[in-house]
Amino acid sequence: MFLQYERFQTVSPAIRDLLLQADPEWSQVMTYLPQSTGVALSWHHELVGVLVLTERPQRVLEVTNLAVLPEKQRHGIGQAAIHFAQQWGSEHGQTTLRVATGSTSLGPLYLYQKCGLRIVAVEPDYFTQRYSLPIWENGIQLRDRLVLTQALSPENQGS
């Protein structure tokens, strides 16, 4: 699969819909989007996903949003996006890739671990304290956030 990666600075309705697919409250998206690098993922000139990268202190690059159109999921787009983030981080002097996701987000958890990230922390009640409405995934109320990291080096790009 050959994806095109293009930085976006203007949030079109289609990009907004994708961002909200991964993070359901726009006010939460706006806490990180203005200081981040947004990347539109296209396949055959069709928008299929978004990736938002945020540089954190201590040379940590965080994937703060990753969403793929539901009908395009399970085709390698998410994995390609993580590999792009790994390469982008290494090229920009970052030493760690970080992702935080919901404990009930089974698909994303599988993806991140398949790409080499490992769970390093649990933030209890993160979602119940920060979001105005309950979030339900896979029949379970989302409460806790899991933090996954991976050291960035030339050896692990593409793992």
Tab-separated table of N, CA and C in Angstrom:
chain	number	residue	atom	x	y	z
A	1	MET	N	0.838	-1.179	0.000
A	1	MET	CA	0.000	0.000	0.000
A	1	MET	C	0.882	1.240	0.000
A	2	PHE	N	0.560	2.163	-0.860
A	2	PHE	CA	1.311	3.415	-0.938
A	2	PHE	C	0.428	4.550	-0.452
A	3	LEU	N	0.724	5.034	0.736
A	3	LEU	CA	-0.018	6.169	1.295
A	3	LEU	C	0.719	7.463	1.000
A	4	GLN	N	-0.039	8.513	0.803
A	4	GLN	CA	0.534	9.851	0.717
A	4	GLN	C	0.300	10.537	2.063
A	5	TYR	N	1.330	11.233	2.526
A	5	TYR	CA	1.278	11.944	3.806
A	5	TYR	C	1.398	13.425	3.498
A	6	GLU	N	0.405	14.200	3.910
A	6	GLU	CA	0.434	15.639	3.648
A	6	GLU	C	0.053	16.395	4.918
A	7	ARG	N	0.906	17.320	5.299
A	7	ARG	CA	0.626	18.110	6.496
A	7	ARG	C	-0.602	18.977	6.262
A	8	PHE	N	-1.479	19.036	7.257
A	8	PHE	CA	-2.633	19.930	7.153
A	8	PHE	C	-2.542	20.992	8.241
A	9	GLN	N	-2.981	22.192	7.892
A	9	GLN	CA	-3.044	23.275	8.868
A	9	GLN	C	-4.472	23.774	9.032
A	10	THR	N	-5.288	23.524	8.026
A	10	THR	CA	-6.698	23.863	8.079
A	10	THR	C	-7.480	22.577	8.289
A	11	VAL	N	-8.428	22.614	9.195
A	11	VAL	CA	-9.224	21.430	9.505
A	11	VAL	C	-10.502	21.455	8.665
A	12	SER	N	-10.517	20.625	7.633
A	12	SER	CA	-11.712	20.485	6.799
A	12	SER	C	-12.760	19.684	7.574
A	13	PRO	N	-14.010	19.706	7.129
A	13	PRO	CA	-15.022	18.870	7.796
A	13	PRO	C	-14.645	17.391	7.830
A	14	ALA	N	-14.048	16.879	6.758
A	14	ALA	CA	-13.660	15.456	6.725
A	14	ALA	C	-12.554	15.165	7.737
A	15	ILE	N	-11.591	16.063	7.863
A	15	ILE	CA	-10.520	15.885	8.851
A	15	ILE	C	-11.094	15.989	10.259
A	16	ARG	N	-11.976	16.953	10.474
A	16	ARG	CA	-12.613	17.092	11.797
A	16	ARG	C	-13.350	15.809	12.183
A	17	ASP	N	-14.108	15.241	11.250
A	17	ASP	CA	-14.836	13.997	11.529
A	17	ASP	C	-13.879	12.882	11.935
A	18	LEU	N	-12.750	12.774	11.250
A	18	LEU	CA	-11.768	11.746	11.595
A	18	LEU	C	-11.162	11.997	12.970
A	19	LEU	N	-10.797	13.247	13.246
A	19	LEU	CA	-10.224	13.576	14.559
A	19	LEU	C	-11.196	13.203	15.674
A	20	LEU	N	-12.484	13.479	15.459
A	20	LEU	CA	-13.502	13.171	16.475
A	20	LEU	C	-13.776	11.673	16.580
A	21	GLN	N	-13.423	10.931	15.563
A	21	GLN	CA	-13.560	9.476	15.635
A	21	GLN	C	-12.610	8.917	16.696
A	22	ALA	N	-11.426	9.507	16.811
A	22	ALA	CA	-10.430	9.031	17.776
A	22	ALA	C	-10.548	9.731	19.129
A	23	ASP	N	-11.107	10.913	19.146
A	23	ASP	CA	-11.228	11.699	20.381
A	23	ASP	C	-12.569	12.419	20.321
A	24	PRO	N	-13.596	11.928	21.022
A	24	PRO	CA	-14.964	12.382	20.784
A	24	PRO	C	-15.329	13.793	21.249
A	25	GLU	N	-14.461	14.498	21.965
A	25	GLU	CA	-14.788	15.860	22.389
A	25	GLU	C	-13.842	16.850	21.721
A	26	TRP	N	-14.425	17.759	20.931
A	26	TRP	CA	-13.624	18.735	20.197
A	26	TRP	C	-12.781	19.591	21.143
A	27	SER	N	-13.292	19.903	22.320
A	27	SER	CA	-12.508	20.710	23.274
A	27	SER	C	-11.229	19.974	23.673
A	28	GLN	N	-11.280	18.657	23.759
A	28	GLN	CA	-10.071	17.886	24.077
A	28	GLN	C	-9.100	17.906	22.896
A	29	VAL	N	-9.613	17.756	21.675
A	29	VAL	CA	-8.758	17.809	20.482
A	29	VAL	C	-8.025	19.150	20.434
A	30	MET	N	-8.735	20.219	20.785
A	30	MET	CA	-8.134	21.552	20.706
A	30	MET	C	-7.092	21.807	21.790
A	31	THR	N	-6.968	20.913	22.775
A	31	THR	CA	-5.899	21.090	23.770
A	31	THR	C	-4.536	20.719	23.189
A	32	TYR	N	-4.507	19.895	22.129
A	32	TYR	CA	-3.219	19.501	21.546
A	32	TYR	C	-3.050	19.880	20.080
A	33	LEU	N	-4.124	20.023	19.339
A	33	LEU	CA	-4.010	20.258	17.900
A	33	LEU	C	-3.243	21.532	17.531
A	34	PRO	N	-3.462	22.670	18.188
A	34	PRO	CA	-2.764	23.894	17.763
A	34	PRO	C	-1.235	23.821	17.842
A	35	GLN	N	-0.681	23.029	18.754
A	35	GLN	CA	0.783	22.951	18.877
A	35	GLN	C	1.336	21.656	18.290
A	36	SER	N	0.569	21.018	17.421
A	36	SER	CA	0.950	19.721	16.870
A	36	SER	C	1.136	19.797	15.357
A	37	THR	N	1.649	18.707	14.818
A	37	THR	CA	1.751	18.530	13.373
A	37	THR	C	0.656	17.574	12.947
A	38	GLY	N	-0.263	18.061	12.135
A	38	GLY	CA	-1.347	17.229	11.622
A	38	GLY	C	-0.993	16.707	10.249
A	39	VAL	N	-1.217	15.419	10.046
A	39	VAL	CA	-0.883	14.778	8.777
A	39	VAL	C	-2.130	14.071	8.241
A	40	ALA	N	-2.494	14.426	7.005
A	40	ALA	CA	-3.596	13.748	6.330
A	40	ALA	C	-3.026	12.538	5.600
A	41	LEU	N	-3.693	11.401	5.734
A	41	LEU	CA	-3.273	10.172	5.075
A	41	LEU	C	-4.210	9.927	3.897
A	42	SER	N	-3.634	9.837	2.714
A	42	SER	CA	-4.448	9.631	1.510
A	42	SER	C	-3.982	8.392	0.774
A	43	TRP	N	-4.932	7.752	0.146
A	43	TRP	CA	-4.663	6.572	-0.676
A	43	TRP	C	-5.422	6.774	-1.973
A	44	HIS	N	-4.703	6.801	-3.087
A	44	HIS	CA	-5.294	7.088	-4.407
A	44	HIS	C	-6.046	8.422	-4.362
A	45	HIS	N	-5.442	9.415	-3.726
A	45	HIS	CA	-5.971	10.782	-3.628
A	45	HIS	C	-7.266	10.872	-2.820
A	46	GLU	N	-7.559	9.860	-2.010
A	46	GLU	CA	-8.735	9.869	-1.145
A	46	GLU	C	-8.269	9.925	0.307
A	47	LEU	N	-8.825	10.871	1.083
A	47	LEU	CA	-8.504	10.963	2.503
A	47	LEU	C	-8.994	9.699	3.205
A	48	VAL	N	-8.063	8.965	3.826
A	48	VAL	CA	-8.433	7.724	4.514
A	48	VAL	C	-8.117	7.767	6.010
A	49	GLY	N	-7.354	8.794	6.444
A	49	GLY	CA	-7.015	8.857	7.857
A	49	GLY	C	-6.292	10.140	8.213
A	50	VAL	N	-6.096	10.311	9.516
A	50	VAL	CA	-5.328	11.448	10.035
A	50	VAL	C	-4.391	10.951	11.128
A	51	LEU	N	-3.303	11.676	11.267
A	51	LEU	CA	-2.298	11.409	12.294
A	51	LEU	C	-1.894	12.754	12.864
A	52	VAL	N	-1.894	12.862	14.189
A	52	VAL	CA	-1.461	14.102	14.835
A	52	VAL	C	-0.280	13.772	15.736
A	53	LEU	N	0.830	14.489	15.510
A	53	LEU	CA	2.067	14.279	16.260
A	53	LEU	C	2.362	15.515	17.094
A	54	THR	N	2.652	15.301	18.383
A	54	THR	CA	2.922	16.401	19.302
A	54	THR	C	4.269	16.165	19.963
A	55	GLU	N	5.155	17.136	19.838
A	55	GLU	CA	6.457	17.030	20.493
A	55	GLU	C	6.303	17.407	21.959
A	56	ARG	N	6.786	16.546	22.821
A	56	ARG	CA	6.716	16.738	24.264
A	56	ARG	C	8.119	16.982	24.808
A	57	PRO	N	8.227	17.401	26.071
A	57	PRO	CA	9.565	17.568	26.672
A	57	PRO	C	10.350	16.259	26.670
A	58	GLN	N	11.621	16.381	26.798
A	58	GLN	CA	12.558	15.263	26.905
A	58	GLN	C	12.586	14.417	25.632
A	59	ARG	N	12.404	15.084	24.482
A	59	ARG	CA	12.503	14.466	23.151
A	59	ARG	C	11.545	13.298	22.964
A	60	VAL	N	10.323	13.507	23.466
A	60	VAL	CA	9.251	12.524	23.311
A	60	VAL	C	8.305	13.023	22.221
A	61	LEU	N	8.011	12.153	21.273
A	61	LEU	CA	7.016	12.438	20.246
A	61	LEU	C	5.770	11.628	20.580
A	62	GLU	N	4.648	12.323	20.737
A	62	GLU	CA	3.406	11.634	21.081
A	62	GLU	C	2.454	11.604	19.896
A	63	VAL	N	1.910	10.443	19.629
A	63	VAL	CA	0.812	10.317	18.680
A	63	VAL	C	-0.433	10.696	19.476
A	64	THR	N	-0.926	11.918	19.266
A	64	THR	CA	-2.063	12.390	20.050
A	64	THR	C	-3.400	12.092	19.377
A	65	ASN	N	-3.365	11.727	18.098
A	65	ASN	CA	-4.600	11.336	17.431
A	65	ASN	C	-4.224	10.506	16.208
A	66	LEU	N	-4.892	9.397	16.055
A	66	LEU	CA	-4.745	8.551	14.881
A	66	LEU	C	-6.109	7.960	14.583
A	67	ALA	N	-6.611	8.251	13.399
A	67	ALA	CA	-7.924	7.721	13.012
A	67	ALA	C	-7.889	7.322	11.545
A	68	VAL	N	-8.557	6.217	11.255
A	68	VAL	CA	-8.691	5.701	9.894
A	68	VAL	C	-10.176	5.507	9.636
A	69	LEU	N	-10.618	5.858	8.430
A	69	LEU	CA	-12.018	5.632	8.080
A	69	LEU	C	-12.401	4.183	8.397
A	70	PRO	N	-13.559	3.972	9.005
A	70	PRO	CA	-13.957	2.613	9.392
A	70	PRO	C	-13.869	1.604	8.246
A	71	GLU	N	-14.287	1.997	7.054
A	71	GLU	CA	-14.265	1.052	5.928
A	71	GLU	C	-12.857	0.787	5.395
A	72	LYS	N	-11.870	1.562	5.853
A	72	LYS	CA	-10.475	1.372	5.423
A	72	LYS	C	-9.622	0.736	6.525
A	73	GLN	N	-10.227	0.458	7.675
A	73	GLN	CA	-9.474	-0.154	8.763
A	73	GLN	C	-9.131	-1.596	8.434
A	74	ARG	N	-8.085	-2.079	9.061
A	74	ARG	CA	-7.579	-3.445	8.879
A	74	ARG	C	-7.017	-3.687	7.484
A	75	HIS	N	-6.475	-2.598	6.898
A	75	HIS	CA	-5.806	-2.686	5.601
A	75	HIS	C	-4.362	-2.203	5.688
A	76	GLY	N	-3.831	-2.026	6.904
A	76	GLY	CA	-2.437	-1.619	7.070
A	76	GLY	C	-2.211	-0.123	7.163
A	77	ILE	N	-3.261	0.677	7.130
A	77	ILE	CA	-3.102	2.140	7.156
A	77	ILE	C	-2.618	2.608	8.530
A	78	GLY	N	-3.194	2.086	9.602
A	78	GLY	CA	-2.761	2.461	10.951
A	78	GLY	C	-1.320	2.072	11.194
A	79	GLN	N	-0.952	0.886	10.771
A	79	GLN	CA	0.433	0.434	10.936
A	79	GLN	C	1.386	1.310	10.128
A	80	ALA	N	1.007	1.671	8.918
A	80	ALA	CA	1.838	2.566	8.109
A	80	ALA	C	1.963	3.929	8.781
A	81	ALA	N	0.881	4.398	9.404
A	81	ALA	CA	0.917	5.692	10.096
A	81	ALA	C	1.867	5.655	11.291
A	82	ILE	N	1.859	4.559	12.051
A	82	ILE	CA	2.788	4.428	13.183
A	82	ILE	C	4.224	4.372	12.674
A	83	HIS	N	4.469	3.644	11.606
A	83	HIS	CA	5.825	3.595	11.037
A	83	HIS	C	6.262	4.978	10.561
A	84	PHE	N	5.331	5.753	9.995
A	84	PHE	CA	5.625	7.131	9.605
A	84	PHE	C	6.007	7.947	10.839
A	85	ALA	N	5.258	7.781	11.928
A	85	ALA	CA	5.555	8.524	13.164
A	85	ALA	C	6.923	8.132	13.713
A	86	GLN	N	7.257	6.851	13.663
A	86	GLN	CA	8.570	6.396	14.131
A	86	GLN	C	9.682	7.052	13.322
A	87	GLN	N	9.526	7.066	12.024
A	87	GLN	CA	10.546	7.656	11.155
A	87	GLN	C	10.617	9.167	11.353
A	88	TRP	N	9.464	9.821	11.406
A	88	TRP	CA	9.405	11.265	11.581
A	88	TRP	C	10.078	11.657	12.902
A	89	GLY	N	9.783	10.908	13.964
A	89	GLY	CA	10.389	11.192	15.261
A	89	GLY	C	11.896	11.053	15.227
A	90	SER	N	12.381	9.972	14.632
A	90	SER	CA	13.838	9.769	14.538
A	90	SER	C	14.488	10.887	13.737
A	91	GLU	N	13.867	11.274	12.642
A	91	GLU	CA	14.420	12.334	11.790
A	91	GLU	C	14.386	13.705	12.459
A	92	HIS	N	13.505	13.902	13.423
A	92	HIS	CA	13.376	15.186	14.113
A	92	HIS	C	14.008	15.169	15.508
A	93	GLY	N	14.881	14.216	15.762
A	93	GLY	CA	15.641	14.211	17.003
A	93	GLY	C	14.905	13.723	18.231
A	94	GLN	N	13.761	13.083	18.038
A	94	GLN	CA	13.011	12.544	19.170
A	94	GLN	C	13.598	11.172	19.533
A	95	THR	N	13.563	10.834	20.804
A	95	THR	CA	14.134	9.554	21.233
A	95	THR	C	13.085	8.539	21.672
A	96	THR	N	11.857	9.002	21.905
A	96	THR	CA	10.795	8.119	22.376
A	96	THR	C	9.505	8.431	21.638
A	97	LEU	N	8.803	7.379	21.228
A	97	LEU	CA	7.457	7.519	20.687
A	97	LEU	C	6.493	7.141	21.795
A	98	ARG	N	5.455	7.953	21.979
A	98	ARG	CA	4.481	7.744	23.052
A	98	ARG	C	3.085	7.764	22.456
A	99	VAL	N	2.228	6.890	22.962
A	99	VAL	CA	0.817	6.871	22.602
A	99	VAL	C	0.034	6.640	23.885
A	100	ALA	N	-1.064	7.363	24.043
A	100	ALA	CA	-1.962	7.115	25.166
A	100	ALA	C	-3.326	6.791	24.575
A	101	THR	N	-3.938	5.730	25.068
A	101	THR	CA	-5.216	5.289	24.514
A	101	THR	C	-6.082	4.705	25.615
A	102	GLY	N	-7.324	4.501	25.297
A	102	GLY	CA	-8.254	3.954	26.274
A	102	GLY	C	-8.032	2.478	26.532
A	103	SER	N	-8.280	2.084	27.761
A	103	SER	CA	-8.100	0.678	28.152
A	103	SER	C	-9.099	-0.246	27.449
A	104	THR	N	-10.178	0.317	26.924
A	104	THR	CA	-11.172	-0.490	26.215
A	104	THR	C	-11.001	-0.420	24.697
A	105	SER	N	-9.978	0.290	24.239
A	105	SER	CA	-9.726	0.465	22.798
A	105	SER	C	-8.918	-0.719	22.286
A	106	LEU	N	-9.583	-1.850	22.124
A	106	LEU	CA	-8.894	-3.101	21.834
A	106	LEU	C	-8.158	-3.092	20.496
A	107	GLY	N	-8.769	-2.557	19.455
A	107	GLY	CA	-8.114	-2.496	18.149
A	107	GLY	C	-6.847	-1.648	18.175
A	108	PRO	N	-6.934	-0.402	18.676
A	108	PRO	CA	-5.725	0.412	18.770
A	108	PRO	C	-4.649	-0.207	19.664
A	109	LEU	N	-5.043	-0.813	20.777
A	109	LEU	CA	-4.048	-1.461	21.647
A	109	LEU	C	-3.290	-2.556	20.901
A	110	TYR	N	-4.019	-3.342	20.147
A	110	TYR	CA	-3.388	-4.394	19.345
A	110	TYR	C	-2.421	-3.776	18.331
A	111	LEU	N	-2.882	-2.739	17.630
A	111	LEU	CA	-2.045	-2.069	16.630
A	111	LEU	C	-0.751	-1.545	17.242
A	112	TYR	N	-0.854	-0.798	18.332
A	112	TYR	CA	0.335	-0.175	18.929
A	112	TYR	C	1.334	-1.227	19.401
A	113	GLN	N	0.825	-2.291	20.006
A	113	GLN	CA	1.733	-3.344	20.466
A	113	GLN	C	2.342	-4.100	19.284
A	114	LYS	N	1.576	-4.314	18.241
A	114	LYS	CA	2.093	-4.956	17.043
A	114	LYS	C	3.228	-4.126	16.432
A	115	CYS	N	3.154	-2.803	16.590
A	115	CYS	CA	4.174	-1.901	16.049
A	115	CYS	C	5.357	-1.726	16.996
A	116	GLY	N	5.354	-2.418	18.129
A	116	GLY	CA	6.508	-2.400	19.017
A	116	GLY	C	6.395	-1.540	20.250
A	117	LEU	N	5.271	-0.854	20.455
A	117	LEU	CA	5.105	-0.060	21.665
A	117	LEU	C	4.702	-0.972	22.812
A	118	ARG	N	5.076	-0.557	24.029
A	118	ARG	CA	4.767	-1.366	25.214
A	118	ARG	C	4.068	-0.505	26.254
A	119	ILE	N	3.143	-1.114	26.972
A	119	ILE	CA	2.413	-0.401	28.027
A	119	ILE	C	3.373	-0.111	29.170
A	120	VAL	N	3.438	1.175	29.570
A	120	VAL	CA	4.337	1.572	30.652
A	120	VAL	C	3.605	2.216	31.824
A	121	ALA	N	2.320	2.578	31.617
A	121	ALA	CA	1.591	3.228	32.711
A	121	ALA	C	0.090	3.112	32.487
A	122	VAL	N	-0.629	3.155	33.607
A	122	VAL	CA	-2.092	3.221	33.600
A	122	VAL	C	-2.469	4.491	34.343
A	123	GLU	N	-3.342	5.294	33.725
A	123	GLU	CA	-3.835	6.507	34.370
A	123	GLU	C	-5.304	6.272	34.729
A	124	PRO	N	-5.557	5.853	35.991
A	124	PRO	CA	-6.931	5.517	36.403
A	124	PRO	C	-7.881	6.716	36.285
A	125	ASP	N	-9.088	6.436	35.829
A	125	ASP	CA	-10.177	7.421	35.742
A	125	ASP	C	-9.859	8.636	34.877
A	126	TYR	N	-8.892	8.524	33.985
A	126	TYR	CA	-8.518	9.645	33.109
A	126	TYR	C	-9.738	10.146	32.324
A	127	PHE	N	-10.481	9.244	31.705
A	127	PHE	CA	-11.581	9.649	30.831
A	127	PHE	C	-12.810	10.097	31.608
A	128	THR	N	-13.071	9.498	32.765
A	128	THR	CA	-14.239	9.908	33.547
A	128	THR	C	-14.024	11.283	34.174
A	129	GLN	N	-12.772	11.683	34.400
A	129	GLN	CA	-12.492	12.981	35.007
A	129	GLN	C	-12.359	14.103	33.978
A	130	ARG	N	-12.051	13.780	32.716
A	130	ARG	CA	-11.760	14.818	31.723
A	130	ARG	C	-12.816	14.994	30.644
A	131	TYR	N	-13.701	14.039	30.492
A	131	TYR	CA	-14.711	14.115	29.431
A	131	TYR	C	-16.081	14.332	30.051
A	132	SER	N	-16.886	15.166	29.395
A	132	SER	CA	-18.169	15.551	29.969
A	132	SER	C	-19.205	14.432	29.918
A	133	LEU	N	-19.113	13.544	28.940
A	133	LEU	CA	-20.057	12.444	28.816
A	133	LEU	C	-19.320	11.116	28.897
A	134	PRO	N	-19.979	10.077	29.389
A	134	PRO	CA	-19.339	8.759	29.409
A	134	PRO	C	-19.033	8.289	27.988
A	135	ILE	N	-17.931	7.583	27.842
A	135	ILE	CA	-17.540	6.989	26.563
A	135	ILE	C	-17.663	5.480	26.717
A	136	TRP	N	-18.333	4.862	25.768
A	136	TRP	CA	-18.518	3.409	25.783
A	136	TRP	C	-17.827	2.807	24.574
A	137	GLU	N	-17.015	1.776	24.804
A	137	GLU	CA	-16.343	1.050	23.738
A	137	GLU	C	-16.456	-0.439	24.030
A	138	ASN	N	-16.814	-1.187	23.012
A	138	ASN	CA	-16.897	-2.637	23.159
A	138	ASN	C	-17.772	-3.058	24.342
A	139	GLY	N	-18.833	-2.280	24.605
A	139	GLY	CA	-19.761	-2.607	25.679
A	139	GLY	C	-19.262	-2.292	27.078
A	140	ILE	N	-18.143	-1.557	27.173
A	140	ILE	CA	-17.545	-1.240	28.475
A	140	ILE	C	-17.375	0.273	28.570
A	141	GLN	N	-17.689	0.850	29.735
A	141	GLN	CA	-17.432	2.277	29.906
A	141	GLN	C	-15.929	2.509	30.000
A	142	LEU	N	-15.463	3.437	29.201
A	142	LEU	CA	-14.046	3.791	29.200
A	142	LEU	C	-13.747	4.661	30.409
A	143	ARG	N	-12.808	4.214	31.204
A	143	ARG	CA	-12.413	4.957	32.397
A	143	ARG	C	-10.917	5.277	32.372
A	144	ASP	N	-10.099	4.258	32.155
A	144	ASP	CA	-8.649	4.394	32.339
A	144	ASP	C	-7.919	4.588	31.012
A	145	ARG	N	-6.817	5.297	31.088
A	145	ARG	CA	-5.966	5.522	29.919
A	145	ARG	C	-4.679	4.735	30.100
A	146	LEU	N	-4.253	4.076	29.025
A	146	LEU	CA	-2.991	3.344	29.009
A	146	LEU	C	-1.961	4.150	28.226
A	147	VAL	N	-0.749	4.188	28.737
A	147	VAL	CA	0.352	4.884	28.065
A	147	VAL	C	1.309	3.823	27.547
A	148	LEU	N	1.639	3.924	26.258
A	148	LEU	CA	2.575	3.004	25.622
A	148	LEU	C	3.735	3.820	25.073
A	149	THR	N	4.937	3.264	25.125
A	149	THR	CA	6.100	3.960	24.582
A	149	THR	C	6.989	2.981	23.822
A	150	GLN	N	7.892	3.578	23.065
A	150	GLN	CA	8.894	2.827	22.323
A	150	GLN	C	10.091	3.740	22.112
A	151	ALA	N	11.290	3.208	22.353
A	151	ALA	CA	12.508	3.959	22.058
A	151	ALA	C	12.648	4.071	20.547
A	152	LEU	N	13.002	5.262	20.080
A	152	LEU	CA	13.197	5.468	18.647
A	152	LEU	C	14.672	5.340	18.309
A	153	SER	N	14.943	4.513	17.349
A	153	SER	CA	16.302	4.352	16.843
A	153	SER	C	16.202	3.829	15.431
A	154	PRO	N	17.262	3.927	14.645
A	154	PRO	CA	17.180	3.415	13.278
A	154	PRO	C	16.806	1.934	13.213
A	155	GLU	N	17.155	1.163	14.235
A	155	GLU	CA	16.888	-0.271	14.218
A	155	GLU	C	15.403	-0.592	14.314
A	156	ASN	N	14.611	0.249	15.031
A	156	ASN	CA	13.216	-0.146	15.223
A	156	ASN	C	12.259	0.525	14.245
A	157	GLN	N	12.756	1.311	13.325
A	157	GLN	CA	11.874	1.855	12.305
A	157	GLN	C	11.443	0.718	11.412
A	158	GLY	N	10.158	0.540	11.300
A	158	GLY	CA	9.647	-0.531	10.476
A	158	GLY	C	9.437	-1.822	11.229
A	159	SER	N	9.617	-1.821	12.564
A	159	SER	CA	9.362	-3.051	13.335
A	159	SER	C	7.887	-3.211	13.590
